[in-house]
Short mmCIF file of C-alpha atoms and ligand atoms in Angstrom, two decimals:
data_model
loop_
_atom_site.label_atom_id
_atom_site.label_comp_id
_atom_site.label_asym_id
_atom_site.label_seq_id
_atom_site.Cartn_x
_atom_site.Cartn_y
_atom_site.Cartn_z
CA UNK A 19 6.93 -1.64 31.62
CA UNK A 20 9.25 -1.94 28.59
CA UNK A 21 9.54 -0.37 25.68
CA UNK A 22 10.06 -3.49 23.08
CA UNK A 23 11.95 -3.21 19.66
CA UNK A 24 12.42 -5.74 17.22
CA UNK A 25 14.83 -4.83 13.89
CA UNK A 26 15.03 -6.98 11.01
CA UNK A 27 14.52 -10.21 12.96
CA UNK A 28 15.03 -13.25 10.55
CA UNK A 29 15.08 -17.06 11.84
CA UNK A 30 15.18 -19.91 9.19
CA UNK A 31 15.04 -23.24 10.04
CA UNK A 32 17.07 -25.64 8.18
CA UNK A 33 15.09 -28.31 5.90
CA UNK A 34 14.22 -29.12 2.35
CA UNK A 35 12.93 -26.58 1.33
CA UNK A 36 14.53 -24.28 3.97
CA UNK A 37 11.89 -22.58 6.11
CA UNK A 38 11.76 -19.03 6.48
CA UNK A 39 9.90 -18.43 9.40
CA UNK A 40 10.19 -14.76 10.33
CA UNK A 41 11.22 -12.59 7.47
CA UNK A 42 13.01 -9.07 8.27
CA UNK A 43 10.51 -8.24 10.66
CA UNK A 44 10.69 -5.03 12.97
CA UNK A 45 8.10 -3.96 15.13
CA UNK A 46 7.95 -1.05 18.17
CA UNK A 47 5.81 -1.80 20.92
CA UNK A 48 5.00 1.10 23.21
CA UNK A 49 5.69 0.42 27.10
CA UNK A 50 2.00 -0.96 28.25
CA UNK A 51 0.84 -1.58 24.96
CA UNK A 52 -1.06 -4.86 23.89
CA UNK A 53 0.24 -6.21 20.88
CA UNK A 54 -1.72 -9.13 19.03
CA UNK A 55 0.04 -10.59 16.22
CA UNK A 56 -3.00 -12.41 14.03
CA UNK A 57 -2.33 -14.51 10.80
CA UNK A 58 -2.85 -18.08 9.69
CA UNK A 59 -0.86 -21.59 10.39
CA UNK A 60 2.73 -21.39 9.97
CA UNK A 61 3.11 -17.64 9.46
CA UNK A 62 5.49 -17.44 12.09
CA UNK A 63 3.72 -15.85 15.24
CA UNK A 64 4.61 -18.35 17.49
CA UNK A 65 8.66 -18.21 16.24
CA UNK A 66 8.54 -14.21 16.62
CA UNK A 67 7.32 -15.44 20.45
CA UNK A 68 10.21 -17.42 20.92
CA UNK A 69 12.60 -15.00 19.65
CA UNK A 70 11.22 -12.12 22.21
CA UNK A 71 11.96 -15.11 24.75
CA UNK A 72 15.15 -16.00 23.84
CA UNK A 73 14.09 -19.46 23.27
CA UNK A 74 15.06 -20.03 19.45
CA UNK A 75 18.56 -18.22 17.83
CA UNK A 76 17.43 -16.12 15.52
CA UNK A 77 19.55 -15.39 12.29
CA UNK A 78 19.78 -11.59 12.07
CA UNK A 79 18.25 -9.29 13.84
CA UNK A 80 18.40 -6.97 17.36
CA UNK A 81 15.86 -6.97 20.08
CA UNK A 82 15.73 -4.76 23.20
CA UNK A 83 13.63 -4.20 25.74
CA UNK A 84 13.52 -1.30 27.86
CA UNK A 85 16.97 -0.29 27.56
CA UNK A 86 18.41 -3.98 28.05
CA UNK A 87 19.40 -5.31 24.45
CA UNK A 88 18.82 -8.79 24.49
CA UNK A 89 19.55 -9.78 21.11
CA UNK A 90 21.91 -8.50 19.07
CA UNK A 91 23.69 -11.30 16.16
CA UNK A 92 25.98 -9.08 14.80
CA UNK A 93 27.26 -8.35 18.12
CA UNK A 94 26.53 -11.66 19.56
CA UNK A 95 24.52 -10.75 22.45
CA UNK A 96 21.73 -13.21 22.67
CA UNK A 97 20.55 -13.30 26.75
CA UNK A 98 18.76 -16.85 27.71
CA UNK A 99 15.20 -16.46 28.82
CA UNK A 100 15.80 -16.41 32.04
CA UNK A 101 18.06 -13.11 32.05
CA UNK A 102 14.74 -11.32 30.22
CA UNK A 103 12.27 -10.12 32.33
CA UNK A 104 9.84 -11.46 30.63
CA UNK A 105 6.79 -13.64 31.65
CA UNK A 106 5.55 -16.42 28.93
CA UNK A 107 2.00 -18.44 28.64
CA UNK A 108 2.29 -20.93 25.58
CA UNK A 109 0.28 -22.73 23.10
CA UNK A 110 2.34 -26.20 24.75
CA UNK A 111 1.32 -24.64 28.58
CA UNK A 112 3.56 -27.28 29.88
CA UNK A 113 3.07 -27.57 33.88
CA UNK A 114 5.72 -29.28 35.84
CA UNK A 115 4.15 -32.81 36.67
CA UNK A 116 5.85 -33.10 39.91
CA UNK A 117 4.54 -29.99 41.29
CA UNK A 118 1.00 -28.82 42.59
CA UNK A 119 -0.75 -26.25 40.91
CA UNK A 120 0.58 -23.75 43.92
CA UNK A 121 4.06 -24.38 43.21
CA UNK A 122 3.73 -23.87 39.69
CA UNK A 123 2.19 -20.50 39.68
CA UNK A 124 5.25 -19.92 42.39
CA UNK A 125 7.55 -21.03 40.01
CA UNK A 126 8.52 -17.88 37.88
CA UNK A 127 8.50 -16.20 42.04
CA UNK A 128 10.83 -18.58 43.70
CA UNK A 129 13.50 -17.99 40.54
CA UNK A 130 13.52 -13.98 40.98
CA UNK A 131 13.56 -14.77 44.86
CA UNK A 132 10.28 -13.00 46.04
CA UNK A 133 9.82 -13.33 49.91
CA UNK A 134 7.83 -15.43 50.38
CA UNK A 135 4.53 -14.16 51.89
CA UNK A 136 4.37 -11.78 49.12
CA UNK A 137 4.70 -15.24 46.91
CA UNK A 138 1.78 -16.24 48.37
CA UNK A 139 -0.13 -13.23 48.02
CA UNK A 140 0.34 -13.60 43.85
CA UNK A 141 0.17 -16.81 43.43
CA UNK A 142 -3.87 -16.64 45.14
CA UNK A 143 -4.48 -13.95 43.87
CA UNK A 144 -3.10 -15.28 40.45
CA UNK A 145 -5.06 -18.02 40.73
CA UNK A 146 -8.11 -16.46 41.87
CA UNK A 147 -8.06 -14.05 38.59
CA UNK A 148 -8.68 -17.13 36.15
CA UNK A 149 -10.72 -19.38 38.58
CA UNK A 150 -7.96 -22.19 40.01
CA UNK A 151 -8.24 -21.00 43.30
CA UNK A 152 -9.97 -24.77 44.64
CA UNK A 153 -7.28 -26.25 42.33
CA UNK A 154 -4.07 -24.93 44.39
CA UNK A 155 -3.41 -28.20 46.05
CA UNK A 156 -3.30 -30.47 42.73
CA UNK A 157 -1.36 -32.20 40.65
CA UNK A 158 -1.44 -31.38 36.59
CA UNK A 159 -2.50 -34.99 36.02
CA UNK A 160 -5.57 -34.30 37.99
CA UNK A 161 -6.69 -31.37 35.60
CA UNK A 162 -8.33 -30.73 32.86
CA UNK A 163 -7.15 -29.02 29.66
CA UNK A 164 -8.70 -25.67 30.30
CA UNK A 165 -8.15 -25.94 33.80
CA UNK A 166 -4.27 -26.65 32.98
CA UNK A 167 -4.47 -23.78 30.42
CA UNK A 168 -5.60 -21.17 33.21
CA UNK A 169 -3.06 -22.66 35.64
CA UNK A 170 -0.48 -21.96 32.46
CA UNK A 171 -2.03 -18.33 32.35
CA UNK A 172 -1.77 -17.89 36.18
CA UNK A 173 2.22 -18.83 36.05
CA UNK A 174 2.77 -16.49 33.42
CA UNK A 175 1.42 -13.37 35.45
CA UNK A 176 2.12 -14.46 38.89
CA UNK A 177 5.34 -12.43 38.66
CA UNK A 178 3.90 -9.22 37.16
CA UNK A 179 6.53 -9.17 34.48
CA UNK A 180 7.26 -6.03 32.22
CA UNK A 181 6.62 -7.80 29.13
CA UNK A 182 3.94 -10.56 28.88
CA UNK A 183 4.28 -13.47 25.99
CA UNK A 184 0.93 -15.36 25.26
CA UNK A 185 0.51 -17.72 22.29
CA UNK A 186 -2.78 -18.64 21.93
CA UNK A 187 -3.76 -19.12 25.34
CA UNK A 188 -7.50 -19.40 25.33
CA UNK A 189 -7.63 -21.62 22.58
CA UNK A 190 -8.43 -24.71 24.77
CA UNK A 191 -11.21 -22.91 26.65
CA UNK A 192 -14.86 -23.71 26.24
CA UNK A 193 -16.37 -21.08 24.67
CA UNK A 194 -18.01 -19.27 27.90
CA UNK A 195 -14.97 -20.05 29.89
CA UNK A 196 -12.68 -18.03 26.86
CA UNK A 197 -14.90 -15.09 27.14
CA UNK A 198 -14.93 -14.47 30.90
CA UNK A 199 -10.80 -15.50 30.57
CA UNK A 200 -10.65 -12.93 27.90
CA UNK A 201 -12.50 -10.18 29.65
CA UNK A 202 -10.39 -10.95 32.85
CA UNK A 203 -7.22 -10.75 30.77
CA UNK A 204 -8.55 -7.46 29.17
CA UNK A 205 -9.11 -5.33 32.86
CA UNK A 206 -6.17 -7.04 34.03
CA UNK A 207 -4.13 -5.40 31.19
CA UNK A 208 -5.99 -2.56 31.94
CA UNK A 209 -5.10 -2.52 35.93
CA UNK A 210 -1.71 -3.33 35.99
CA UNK A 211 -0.76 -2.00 32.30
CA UNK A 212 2.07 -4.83 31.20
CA UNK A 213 3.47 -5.00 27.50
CA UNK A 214 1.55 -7.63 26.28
CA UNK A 215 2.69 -9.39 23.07
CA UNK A 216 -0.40 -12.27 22.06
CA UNK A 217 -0.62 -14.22 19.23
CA UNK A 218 -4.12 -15.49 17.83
CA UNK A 219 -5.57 -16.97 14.71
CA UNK A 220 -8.57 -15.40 16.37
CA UNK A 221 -9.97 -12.35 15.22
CA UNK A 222 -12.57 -11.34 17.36
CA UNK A 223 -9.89 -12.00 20.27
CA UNK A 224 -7.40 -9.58 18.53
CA UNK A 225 -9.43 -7.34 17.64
CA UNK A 226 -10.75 -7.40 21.26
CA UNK A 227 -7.71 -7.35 23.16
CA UNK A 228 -5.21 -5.32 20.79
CA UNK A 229 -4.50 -1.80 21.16
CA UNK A 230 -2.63 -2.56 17.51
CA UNK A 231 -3.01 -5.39 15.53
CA UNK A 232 0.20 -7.25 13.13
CA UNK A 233 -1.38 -8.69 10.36
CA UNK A 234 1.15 -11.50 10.07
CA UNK A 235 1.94 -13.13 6.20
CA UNK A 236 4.67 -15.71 6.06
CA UNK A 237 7.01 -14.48 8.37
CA UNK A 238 6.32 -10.53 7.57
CA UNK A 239 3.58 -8.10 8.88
CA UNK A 240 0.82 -7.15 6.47
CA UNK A 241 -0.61 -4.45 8.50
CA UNK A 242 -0.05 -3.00 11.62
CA UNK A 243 -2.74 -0.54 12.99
CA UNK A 244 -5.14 -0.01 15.60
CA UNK A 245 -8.03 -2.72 15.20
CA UNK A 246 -10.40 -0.11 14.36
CA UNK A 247 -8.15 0.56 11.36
CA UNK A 248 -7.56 -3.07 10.76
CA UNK A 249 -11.48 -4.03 10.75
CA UNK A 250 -12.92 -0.68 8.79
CA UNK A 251 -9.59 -0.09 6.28
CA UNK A 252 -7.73 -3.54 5.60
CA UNK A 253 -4.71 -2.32 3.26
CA UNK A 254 -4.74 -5.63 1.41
CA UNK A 255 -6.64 -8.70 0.16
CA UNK A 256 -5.42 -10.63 2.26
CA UNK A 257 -5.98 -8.86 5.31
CA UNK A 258 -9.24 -8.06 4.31
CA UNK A 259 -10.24 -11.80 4.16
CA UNK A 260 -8.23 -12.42 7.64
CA UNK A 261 -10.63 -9.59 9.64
CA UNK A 262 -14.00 -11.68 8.59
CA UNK A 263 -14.30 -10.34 4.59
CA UNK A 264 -15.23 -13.66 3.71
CA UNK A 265 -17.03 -12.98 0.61
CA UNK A 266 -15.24 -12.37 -2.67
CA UNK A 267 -17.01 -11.62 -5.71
CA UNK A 268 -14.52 -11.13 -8.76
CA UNK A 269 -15.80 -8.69 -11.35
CA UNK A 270 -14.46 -7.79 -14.88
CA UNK A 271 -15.16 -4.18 -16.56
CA UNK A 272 -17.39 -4.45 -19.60
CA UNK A 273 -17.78 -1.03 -21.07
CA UNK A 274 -18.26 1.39 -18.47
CA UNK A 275 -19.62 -1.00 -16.00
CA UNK A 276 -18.82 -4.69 -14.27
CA UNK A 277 -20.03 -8.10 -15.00
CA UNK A 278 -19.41 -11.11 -12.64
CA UNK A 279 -16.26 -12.46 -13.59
CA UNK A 280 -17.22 -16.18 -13.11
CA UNK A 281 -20.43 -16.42 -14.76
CA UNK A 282 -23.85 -15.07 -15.47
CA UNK A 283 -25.15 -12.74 -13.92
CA UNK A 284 -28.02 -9.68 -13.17
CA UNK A 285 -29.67 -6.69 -14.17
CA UNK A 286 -28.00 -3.85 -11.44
CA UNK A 287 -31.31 -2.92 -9.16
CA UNK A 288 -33.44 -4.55 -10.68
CA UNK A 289 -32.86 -8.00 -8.74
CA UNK A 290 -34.31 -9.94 -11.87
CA UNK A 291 -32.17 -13.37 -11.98
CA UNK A 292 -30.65 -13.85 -15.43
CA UNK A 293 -32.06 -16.45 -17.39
CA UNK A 294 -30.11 -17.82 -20.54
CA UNK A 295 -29.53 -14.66 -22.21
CA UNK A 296 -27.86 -12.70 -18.58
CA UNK A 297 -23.85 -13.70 -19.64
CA UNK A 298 -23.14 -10.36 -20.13
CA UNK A 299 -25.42 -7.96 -18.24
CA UNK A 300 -23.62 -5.36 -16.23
CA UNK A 301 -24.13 -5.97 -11.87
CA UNK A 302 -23.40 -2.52 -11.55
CA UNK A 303 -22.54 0.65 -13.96
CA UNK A 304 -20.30 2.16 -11.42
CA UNK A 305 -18.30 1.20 -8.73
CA UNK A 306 -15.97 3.47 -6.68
CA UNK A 307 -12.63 2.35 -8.71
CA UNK A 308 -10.72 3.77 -11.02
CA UNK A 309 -10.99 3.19 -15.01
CA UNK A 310 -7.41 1.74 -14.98
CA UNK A 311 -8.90 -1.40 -13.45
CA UNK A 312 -10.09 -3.99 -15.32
CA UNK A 313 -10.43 -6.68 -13.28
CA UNK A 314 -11.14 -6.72 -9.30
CA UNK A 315 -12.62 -8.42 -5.96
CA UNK A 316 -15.39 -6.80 -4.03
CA UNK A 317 -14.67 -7.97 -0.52
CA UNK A 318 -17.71 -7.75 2.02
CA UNK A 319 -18.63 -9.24 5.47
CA UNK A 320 -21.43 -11.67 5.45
CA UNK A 321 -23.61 -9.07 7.18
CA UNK A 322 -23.17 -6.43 4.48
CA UNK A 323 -24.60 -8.72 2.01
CA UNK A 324 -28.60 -8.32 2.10
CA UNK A 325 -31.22 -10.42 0.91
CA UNK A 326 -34.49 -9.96 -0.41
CA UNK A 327 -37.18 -11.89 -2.35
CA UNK A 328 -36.28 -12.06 -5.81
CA UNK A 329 -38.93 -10.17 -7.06
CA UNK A 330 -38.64 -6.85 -4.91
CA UNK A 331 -36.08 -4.42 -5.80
CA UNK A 332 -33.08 -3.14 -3.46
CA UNK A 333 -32.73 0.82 -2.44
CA UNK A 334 -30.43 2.34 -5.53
CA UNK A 335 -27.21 2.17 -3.95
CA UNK A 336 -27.10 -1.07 -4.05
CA UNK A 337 -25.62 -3.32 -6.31
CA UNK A 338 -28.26 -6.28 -6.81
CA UNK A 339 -27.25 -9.78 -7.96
CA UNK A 340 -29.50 -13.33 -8.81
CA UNK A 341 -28.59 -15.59 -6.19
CA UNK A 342 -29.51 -19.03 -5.37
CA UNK A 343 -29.89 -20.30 -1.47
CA UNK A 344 -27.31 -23.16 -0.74
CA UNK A 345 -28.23 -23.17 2.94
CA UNK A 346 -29.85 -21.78 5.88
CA UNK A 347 -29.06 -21.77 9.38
CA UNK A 348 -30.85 -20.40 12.13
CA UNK A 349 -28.37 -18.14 14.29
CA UNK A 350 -31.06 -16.33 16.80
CA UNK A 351 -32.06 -13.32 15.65
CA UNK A 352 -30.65 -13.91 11.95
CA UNK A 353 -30.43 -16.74 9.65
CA UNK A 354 -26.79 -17.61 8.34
CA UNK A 355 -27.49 -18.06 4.54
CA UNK A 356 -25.08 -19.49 2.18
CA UNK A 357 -25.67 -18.82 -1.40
CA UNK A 358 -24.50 -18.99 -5.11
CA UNK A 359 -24.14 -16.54 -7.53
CA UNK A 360 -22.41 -17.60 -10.09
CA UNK A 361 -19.17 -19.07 -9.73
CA UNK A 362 -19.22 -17.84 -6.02
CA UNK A 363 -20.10 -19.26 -3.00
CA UNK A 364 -21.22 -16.14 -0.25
CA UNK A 365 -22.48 -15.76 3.27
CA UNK A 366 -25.08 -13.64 3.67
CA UNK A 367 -26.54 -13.14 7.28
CA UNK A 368 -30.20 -12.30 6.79
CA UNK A 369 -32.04 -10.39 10.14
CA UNK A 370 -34.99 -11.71 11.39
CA UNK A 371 -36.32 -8.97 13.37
CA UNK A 372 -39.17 -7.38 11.35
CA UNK A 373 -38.38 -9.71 8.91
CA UNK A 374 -40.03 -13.00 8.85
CA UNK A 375 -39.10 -14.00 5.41
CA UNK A 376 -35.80 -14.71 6.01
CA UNK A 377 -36.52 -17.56 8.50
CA UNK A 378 -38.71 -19.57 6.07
CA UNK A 379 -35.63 -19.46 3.06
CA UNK A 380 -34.48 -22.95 1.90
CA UNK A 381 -32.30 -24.65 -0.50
CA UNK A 382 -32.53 -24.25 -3.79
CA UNK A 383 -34.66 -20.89 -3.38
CA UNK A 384 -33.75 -17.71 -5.57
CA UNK A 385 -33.47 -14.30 -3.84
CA UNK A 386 -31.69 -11.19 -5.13
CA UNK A 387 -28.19 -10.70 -2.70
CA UNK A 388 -27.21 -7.37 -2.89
CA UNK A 389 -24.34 -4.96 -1.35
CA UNK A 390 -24.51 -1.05 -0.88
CA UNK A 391 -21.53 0.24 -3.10
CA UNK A 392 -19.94 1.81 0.14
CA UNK A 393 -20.07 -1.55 1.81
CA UNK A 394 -17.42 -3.06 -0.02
CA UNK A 395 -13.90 -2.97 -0.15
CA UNK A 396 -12.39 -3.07 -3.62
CA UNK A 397 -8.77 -4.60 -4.40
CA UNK A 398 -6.52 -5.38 -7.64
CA UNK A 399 -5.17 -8.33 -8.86
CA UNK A 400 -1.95 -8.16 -6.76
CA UNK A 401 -4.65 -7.92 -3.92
CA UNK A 402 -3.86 -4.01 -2.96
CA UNK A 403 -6.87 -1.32 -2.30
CA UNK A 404 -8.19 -0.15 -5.59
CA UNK A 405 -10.75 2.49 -4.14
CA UNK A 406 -10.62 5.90 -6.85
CA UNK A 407 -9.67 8.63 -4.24
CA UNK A 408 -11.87 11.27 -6.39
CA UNK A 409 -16.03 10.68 -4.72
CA UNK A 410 -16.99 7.66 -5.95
CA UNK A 411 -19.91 9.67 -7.69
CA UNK A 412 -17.04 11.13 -10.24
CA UNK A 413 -15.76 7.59 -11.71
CA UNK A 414 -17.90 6.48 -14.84
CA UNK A 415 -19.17 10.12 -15.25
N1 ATP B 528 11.65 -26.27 14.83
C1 ATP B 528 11.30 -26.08 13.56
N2 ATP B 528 11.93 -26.70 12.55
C2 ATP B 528 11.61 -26.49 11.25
N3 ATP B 528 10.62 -25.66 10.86
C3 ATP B 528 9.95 -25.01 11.81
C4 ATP B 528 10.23 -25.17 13.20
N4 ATP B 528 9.38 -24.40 13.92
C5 ATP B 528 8.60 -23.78 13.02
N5 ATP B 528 8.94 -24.14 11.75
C6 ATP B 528 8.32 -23.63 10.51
O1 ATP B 528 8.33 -22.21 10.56
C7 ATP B 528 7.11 -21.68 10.08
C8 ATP B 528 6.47 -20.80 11.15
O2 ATP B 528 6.08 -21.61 12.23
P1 ATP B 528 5.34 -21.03 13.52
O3 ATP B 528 5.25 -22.12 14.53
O4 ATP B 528 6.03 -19.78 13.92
O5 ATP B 528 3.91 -20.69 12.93
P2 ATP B 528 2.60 -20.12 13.67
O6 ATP B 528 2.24 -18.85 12.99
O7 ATP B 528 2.81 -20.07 15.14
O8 ATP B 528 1.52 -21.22 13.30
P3 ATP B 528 0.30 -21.87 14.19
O9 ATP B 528 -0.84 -20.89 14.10
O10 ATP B 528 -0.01 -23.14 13.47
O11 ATP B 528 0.80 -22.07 15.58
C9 ATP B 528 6.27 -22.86 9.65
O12 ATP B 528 6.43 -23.04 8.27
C10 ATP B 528 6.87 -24.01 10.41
O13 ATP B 528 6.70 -25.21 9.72
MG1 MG B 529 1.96 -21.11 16.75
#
């Protein structure tokens, strides 16, 4: 097990405009932790990857593991991937064509010379772990995509390697296939407690598999915490709308209390819809923010926001607002309900346990949405936290 640290790792790529792809990034990993770096297309996850390998040159920046340093470009040191110990399952899981399935879980074996009955003994019981075991004899031609992937995912652990590399390797997985793959991955972590660094655009894999999350936001981390952390506390904006805050509602202050900032809006608690005249009714008298603020985004996961018919009135926490349905889905034992209020377009996720109404809402229909106050993360116009640190009962007094 290593202990992995990355200082002030930079790699640009040359083009017009010049890419920066990881930006002055440094990151400790603890020996046997599982790292998942999370963050949108072209944020540089997968270039951080190949830096750890030792497959791109990076511009500055020092990298050791355990006590080896294997990148160092002041001091030139810059080990090719084979001198790391270091095992490596890829978005491109590129299998050798020439060689059966057997041989290519072997591979990473046969070039740190393990005898070979003990070879053997991995590479089955490699292959075994994600389900290839009938596969052995085959050629990569003669596979499937997800089979190839697991193959890919076999190879890279066949050789119980301090420090693990996976980018994105479920993501050609059907989705029963990714969750027992997943859960496999998980104990396997568990049993035989690698370093695992895995990148995802996935969040319900990271948050999953990571013992700490990186938030990743061209070429820099945004956050790094625990996923608990990540999920219940997301330091910005932008993190926020990463761990499934999909709904943003911007509100402005209008005397002591906050109107929609895009358009028309309610009476707070009341659930009445505005009619011509609702421009500039308040949605809520106090929020937990302070007074310097005049402008913010509530953030809030589709299941925070409720719905109820329009004419009944939310509990008195809430913060009730005139909404119209968009659309309705049936997901089970909820609906998934978009709907407009105002400028916005929200997901709501309305239960249908107890609650028959909620399966019979259509398009065009109005409803009250509403939020409880503690529901809802808060944040500025440069996108940080803007939560009041006094009790959110003190602000507005
Ligand atoms: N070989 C290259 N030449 C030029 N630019 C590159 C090269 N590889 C990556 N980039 C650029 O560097 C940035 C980071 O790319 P990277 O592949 O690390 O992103 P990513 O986070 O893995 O994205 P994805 O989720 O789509 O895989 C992107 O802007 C990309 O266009
Ligand atoms: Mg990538």
């Amino acid at each position: 097990m290593s202990h992995v640290r990355i200082e002030g790792l930079t790699k640009r790529f040359a083009g017009k405009p010049p890419a920066v792809a990881v930006d002055d990034l440094s990151l400790e990993i603890e020996p046997g932790e599982f790292i998942v770096l999370l963050g949108p297309s072209g944020c540089g996850k997968t270039t951080t990857l190949r830096c750890l390998a030792g497959l791109e040159t990076p511009d500055e920046g020092r990298i050791s593991l355990g006590d080896q340093m294997v990148l160092d470009v002041r001091g030139k040191v810059n080990l090719p991937p084979n001198k790391r110990r270091i095992g490596m399952v890829f978005q491109s899981y590129a299998l050798w064509p020439h060689m059966t399935v057997r041989r290519n879980i072997g591979y990473p074996l046969r070039t740190r010379r393990v005898a070979r009955e003990q070879a053997r003994r991995r590479i089955d019981e490699a292959a075994e772990l994600v389900d290839c075991a009938a596969l052995l004899d085959r050629y990569p031609a003669q596979l499937s995509g997800g089979q190839q992937q697991r193959v890919a995912l076999a190879r890279g652990l066949a050789a119980q390697p301090d420090l693990v590399l996976f980018d994105e390797p479920l993501s050609n997985l059907d989705a029963r296939l990714r969750d027992q793959v997943r859960a496999q991955l998980h104990e396997l972590h568990a049993r035989l407690g690698f370093t695992a660094v895995f990148v995802t655009h996935d969040q319900s894999e990271a948050l999953a598999l990571g013992d700490r999350l990186a938030i990743m936001k061209a070429g820099r981390i945004e956050q790094l915490d625990t996923p608990e952390r990540v999920f219940e506390e997301p330091a910005t904006e932008y993190v926020a709308g990463f761990i499934g805050m999909s709904n943003r509602l911007p509100l402005r202050r209008q005397g002591t209390g906050w109107i929609l900032a895009g358009g028309p809006g309610t009476n707070e608690q009341t659930g009445e819809a505005s009619s011509s005249g609702g421009a500039s009714r308040p949605v809520a008298d106090e929020l937990p923010v302070p007074r310097s603020h005049s402008e913010i985004a509530v953030r809030l996961r589709p299941d925070d926001l409720r719905l109820c018919p329009a004419e009944e009135k939310p509990p008195a926490h809430g913060v009730a607002l005139a909404a119209e349905v968009v659309d309705a889905q049936f997901g089970g034992r909820h609906m998934d309900v978009v709907v407009a209020i105002a400028d916005s377009r929200l997901h709501a996720q309305a239960p249908l346990t107890g609650k028959p109404w909620a399966r019979s809402l259509a398009r065009g229909q109005r409803v009250t949405a509403w939020f409880a106050k503690d529901a809802a993360l808060y944040y500025d116009a440069d996108g940080a936290r803007a939560t009041a640190h006094a009790p959110a009962a003190a602000v507005g007094a």
